[in-house]
Amino acid sequence: MSIQVKFFASLREQIGLADSIIEQASTADEVWAIATDNAERPDNMLVAINLEYAKLNSSVSDGDEVAFFPPVTGG
Amino acid sequence: MAIIISEQIFDPWKLISKHQQQSQLASQFGATASFIGSMRDFNDDHEVSQMVLEHYPEMTQRYLEKLEADAKRQWPIIDCLIAHRVGHINPADAIVVIACWSAHRRAALDACNWLIEELKFKAPFWKKETRNDSDVWVEHNTSG
């Protein structure tokens, strides 16, 4: 199993990591815990799985891309 | 329908004009509504000298395409343009352009308004401002 993990913006700087690959997880929450070594999770953090918004308890599968990022501020 | 994500500065008025001139459907347009967002040199009582706009490239493209498709389902718009800057931005630069074309004004106006609100609160872009001597991530958009 291989899951690609990405971090963006302020979250990337806080974690000190832009991307990572983990070998095992069943939910996005677990992906966060493994990829960040159980770093504290911001309450307002957003999650995307395969480029679509998802929830922390959403399931992940082999080959998925899971991204974590802060509230968006474009426009 | 078009999505433009650009690291280069653009002239928002020229983008809209060029898109309209090149449209095969221009003879059906009765209304054009547009929104242009530009960079201010202040935010929350701080002076801002420049900004970096980061995004999640693959998701951004997909999300903006989804917004255009959703808008077209909700309103009888004939054509739509969304352009957004990324990278280094200076005060007065245009950041975002949304233009909607329809046969009558209501659809174009409502779709344009909906698109900018959806983009601002859901499309994966993040602003980092340079204020005096420090760089600060913008934590939230203004409500209106």
Short mmCIF file of C-alpha atoms in Angstrom, two decimals:
data_model
loop_
_atom_site.label_atom_id
_atom_site.label_comp_id
_atom_site.label_asym_id
_atom_site.label_seq_id
_atom_site.Cartn_x
_atom_site.Cartn_y
_atom_site.Cartn_z
CA MET A 1 0.00 0.00 0.00
CA SER A 2 1.26 3.49 -0.83
CA ILE A 3 -0.44 6.80 -0.08
CA GLN A 4 0.98 10.12 -1.22
CA VAL A 5 0.54 12.91 1.35
CA LYS A 6 0.76 16.64 0.65
CA PHE A 7 0.73 19.69 2.92
CA PHE A 8 0.09 23.24 1.78
CA ALA A 9 0.58 26.83 2.91
CA SER A 10 0.87 27.54 6.65
CA LEU A 11 0.33 23.88 7.45
CA ARG A 12 3.34 22.90 5.35
CA GLU A 13 5.47 25.38 7.26
CA GLN A 14 4.17 24.24 10.65
CA ILE A 15 4.78 20.58 9.85
CA GLY A 16 8.04 21.31 8.03
CA LEU A 17 7.07 18.91 5.27
CA ALA A 18 5.66 19.46 1.76
CA ASP A 19 4.97 15.86 0.89
CA SER A 20 5.47 12.34 2.09
CA ILE A 21 4.59 8.77 1.24
CA ILE A 22 3.18 6.43 3.84
CA GLU A 23 2.61 2.72 3.52
CA GLN A 24 -0.45 2.02 5.62
CA ALA A 25 -3.57 3.88 6.78
CA SER A 26 -7.32 3.37 6.66
CA THR A 27 -8.61 6.94 7.11
CA ALA A 28 -7.40 10.46 6.38
CA ASP A 29 -7.05 11.02 10.12
CA GLU A 30 -4.68 8.09 10.33
CA VAL A 31 -2.75 9.42 7.36
CA TRP A 32 -2.27 12.69 9.26
CA ALA A 33 -1.13 10.91 12.42
CA ILE A 34 1.39 8.72 10.62
CA ALA A 35 2.74 11.34 8.22
CA THR A 36 3.16 13.99 10.92
CA ASP A 37 4.22 11.71 13.75
CA ASN A 38 1.06 12.63 15.66
CA ALA A 39 1.45 16.39 15.35
CA GLU A 40 -1.36 18.48 16.81
CA ARG A 41 -4.11 18.85 14.24
CA PRO A 42 -5.55 22.37 13.70
CA ASP A 43 -9.33 22.47 14.23
CA ASN A 44 -9.96 24.29 10.97
CA MET A 45 -7.77 22.06 8.82
CA LEU A 46 -9.21 20.91 5.48
CA VAL A 47 -8.65 17.56 3.79
CA ALA A 48 -8.77 16.45 0.17
CA ILE A 49 -8.52 12.91 -1.15
CA ASN A 50 -7.67 12.56 -4.83
CA LEU A 51 -8.31 16.29 -5.39
CA GLU A 52 -11.81 16.25 -3.85
CA TYR A 53 -12.76 17.64 -0.46
CA ALA A 54 -13.12 14.85 2.08
CA LYS A 55 -13.57 14.33 5.82
CA LEU A 56 -11.03 13.20 8.37
CA ASN A 57 -12.88 9.93 8.80
CA SER A 58 -13.01 9.30 5.03
CA SER A 59 -11.45 6.03 3.95
CA VAL A 60 -8.22 5.95 1.99
CA SER A 61 -6.98 3.31 -0.43
CA ASP A 62 -3.78 2.24 -2.09
CA GLY A 63 -2.62 4.88 -4.58
CA ASP A 64 -4.63 7.73 -3.07
CA GLU A 65 -3.31 11.27 -2.76
CA VAL A 66 -4.28 12.89 0.55
CA ALA A 67 -3.77 16.61 1.06
CA PHE A 68 -4.02 18.68 4.23
CA PHE A 69 -4.33 22.45 4.16
CA PRO A 70 -5.64 25.50 6.07
CA PRO A 71 -8.81 27.44 5.15
CA VAL A 72 -8.46 28.85 1.67
CA THR A 73 -7.91 32.57 1.00
CA GLY A 74 -7.92 33.07 -2.75
CA GLY A 75 -9.81 35.58 -4.86
CA MET B 1 -15.83 28.24 -20.90
CA ALA B 2 -12.24 28.87 -19.84
CA ILE B 3 -9.99 28.58 -16.82
CA ILE B 4 -6.73 30.53 -16.68
CA ILE B 5 -4.26 30.13 -13.80
CA SER B 6 -1.33 32.41 -14.41
CA GLU B 7 2.00 33.24 -12.79
CA GLN B 8 2.23 36.22 -15.13
CA ILE B 9 0.54 39.56 -14.56
CA PHE B 10 -2.55 40.02 -16.73
CA ASP B 11 -4.82 42.85 -17.77
CA PRO B 12 -8.29 41.74 -16.61
CA TRP B 13 -10.13 43.95 -19.11
CA LYS B 14 -8.13 42.57 -22.02
CA LEU B 15 -8.77 39.01 -20.87
CA ILE B 16 -12.53 39.59 -20.84
CA SER B 17 -12.50 41.43 -24.14
CA LYS B 18 -10.34 38.82 -25.86
CA HIS B 19 -12.50 35.96 -24.57
CA GLN B 20 -15.67 37.65 -25.80
CA GLN B 21 -14.19 38.49 -29.20
CA GLN B 22 -13.03 34.90 -29.72
CA SER B 23 -16.30 33.30 -28.63
CA GLN B 24 -18.25 31.49 -31.30
CA LEU B 25 -21.39 32.35 -29.32
CA ALA B 26 -20.88 36.12 -29.06
CA SER B 27 -24.00 36.88 -31.10
CA GLN B 28 -26.09 35.20 -28.38
CA PHE B 29 -24.74 37.36 -25.56
CA GLY B 30 -27.21 39.90 -24.22
CA ALA B 31 -25.48 40.42 -20.88
CA THR B 32 -21.96 40.32 -19.51
CA ALA B 33 -21.32 40.40 -15.76
CA SER B 34 -17.79 40.56 -14.42
CA PHE B 35 -15.91 40.67 -11.14
CA ILE B 36 -12.27 41.73 -10.84
CA GLY B 37 -10.39 41.36 -7.57
CA SER B 38 -7.12 43.26 -7.14
CA MET B 39 -4.42 43.33 -4.51
CA ARG B 40 -4.67 46.06 -1.89
CA ASP B 41 -1.62 47.59 -0.23
CA PHE B 42 -3.24 47.15 3.20
CA ASN B 43 -5.02 44.43 5.14
CA ASP B 44 -6.28 44.43 8.74
CA ASP B 45 -4.64 47.82 9.39
CA HIS B 46 -1.26 46.57 8.11
CA GLU B 47 0.62 47.83 5.11
CA VAL B 48 1.21 45.09 2.58
CA SER B 49 4.06 45.48 0.11
CA GLN B 50 3.66 42.24 -1.83
CA MET B 51 2.03 38.86 -1.73
CA VAL B 52 2.65 35.28 -2.72
CA LEU B 53 -0.34 33.25 -3.83
CA GLU B 54 0.14 29.53 -3.40
CA HIS B 55 -2.24 26.91 -4.74
CA TYR B 56 -2.74 23.17 -5.13
CA PRO B 57 -2.37 23.06 -8.91
CA GLU B 58 -4.15 19.85 -9.83
CA MET B 59 -7.02 20.45 -7.42
CA THR B 60 -7.34 24.11 -8.34
CA GLN B 61 -7.84 23.37 -12.02
CA ARG B 62 -10.36 20.64 -11.27
CA TYR B 63 -12.21 22.74 -8.69
CA LEU B 64 -12.57 25.75 -10.98
CA GLU B 65 -13.83 23.51 -13.79
CA LYS B 66 -16.38 22.08 -11.35
CA LEU B 67 -17.50 25.60 -10.38
CA GLU B 68 -18.05 26.54 -14.02
CA ALA B 69 -20.04 23.37 -14.64
CA ASP B 70 -22.11 23.92 -11.47
CA ALA B 71 -22.84 27.52 -12.47
CA LYS B 72 -23.95 26.41 -15.90
CA ARG B 73 -26.34 23.91 -14.33
CA GLN B 74 -27.86 26.56 -12.07
CA TRP B 75 -28.18 29.46 -14.51
CA PRO B 76 -28.63 29.71 -18.29
CA ILE B 77 -25.20 31.18 -18.84
CA ILE B 78 -23.77 30.86 -22.34
CA ASP B 79 -20.11 31.33 -21.52
CA CYS B 80 -17.85 31.84 -18.53
CA LEU B 81 -14.25 32.84 -17.83
CA ILE B 82 -12.34 32.38 -14.59
CA ALA B 83 -8.76 33.66 -14.35
CA HIS B 84 -6.63 33.64 -11.20
CA ARG B 85 -3.09 34.75 -10.48
CA VAL B 86 -0.59 32.66 -8.53
CA GLY B 87 2.99 33.36 -7.48
CA HIS B 88 4.36 36.81 -6.67
CA ILE B 89 1.81 39.63 -6.79
CA ASN B 90 2.16 43.36 -6.28
CA PRO B 91 -0.37 45.94 -5.08
CA ALA B 92 -2.86 46.94 -7.79
CA ASP B 93 -2.29 43.71 -9.73
CA ALA B 94 -5.47 41.89 -10.66
CA ILE B 95 -5.76 38.64 -8.69
CA VAL B 96 -9.00 37.18 -9.99
CA VAL B 97 -11.30 37.73 -12.94
CA ILE B 98 -14.73 36.19 -13.35
CA ALA B 99 -16.93 36.95 -16.32
CA CYS B 100 -20.27 35.39 -17.21
CA TRP B 101 -22.23 35.86 -20.40
CA SER B 102 -25.92 35.13 -20.81
CA ALA B 103 -28.88 36.16 -22.94
CA HIS B 104 -30.36 38.25 -20.09
CA ARG B 105 -28.80 40.11 -17.16
CA ARG B 106 -30.10 38.13 -14.16
CA ALA B 107 -28.36 34.86 -15.01
CA ALA B 108 -25.02 36.55 -15.69
CA LEU B 109 -25.18 38.66 -12.52
CA ASP B 110 -26.27 35.82 -10.24
CA ALA B 111 -23.79 33.31 -11.66
CA CYS B 112 -20.92 35.80 -11.39
CA ASN B 113 -21.78 36.57 -7.76
CA TRP B 114 -22.08 32.88 -6.89
CA LEU B 115 -18.80 32.01 -8.60
CA ILE B 116 -16.68 34.56 -6.76
CA GLU B 117 -18.13 33.57 -3.39
CA GLU B 118 -17.56 29.86 -4.05
CA LEU B 119 -14.05 30.51 -5.33
CA LYS B 120 -13.08 32.65 -2.36
CA PHE B 121 -14.22 30.15 0.23
CA LYS B 122 -13.49 26.80 -1.43
CA ALA B 123 -10.90 26.95 -4.22
CA PRO B 124 -7.47 25.89 -2.88
CA PHE B 125 -5.51 29.15 -3.00
CA TRP B 126 -3.61 30.69 -0.06
CA LYS B 127 -2.26 34.22 0.32
CA LYS B 128 0.94 35.07 2.13
CA GLU B 129 1.44 38.79 2.63
CA THR B 130 4.64 40.70 3.18
CA ARG B 131 3.89 43.22 5.96
CA ASN B 132 6.73 45.50 6.98
CA ASP B 133 9.46 42.99 7.85
CA SER B 134 7.43 39.83 8.23
CA ASP B 135 5.59 37.41 5.96
CA VAL B 136 2.14 36.46 7.22
CA TRP B 137 -0.31 33.86 5.97
CA VAL B 138 -3.80 35.30 5.55
CA GLU B 139 -6.00 33.18 7.80
CA HIS B 140 -9.42 33.97 6.39
CA ASN B 141 -11.19 35.94 3.70
CA THR B 142 -13.39 38.89 4.48
CA SER B 143 -17.11 38.14 4.53
CA GLY B 144 -17.99 40.54 1.76
#
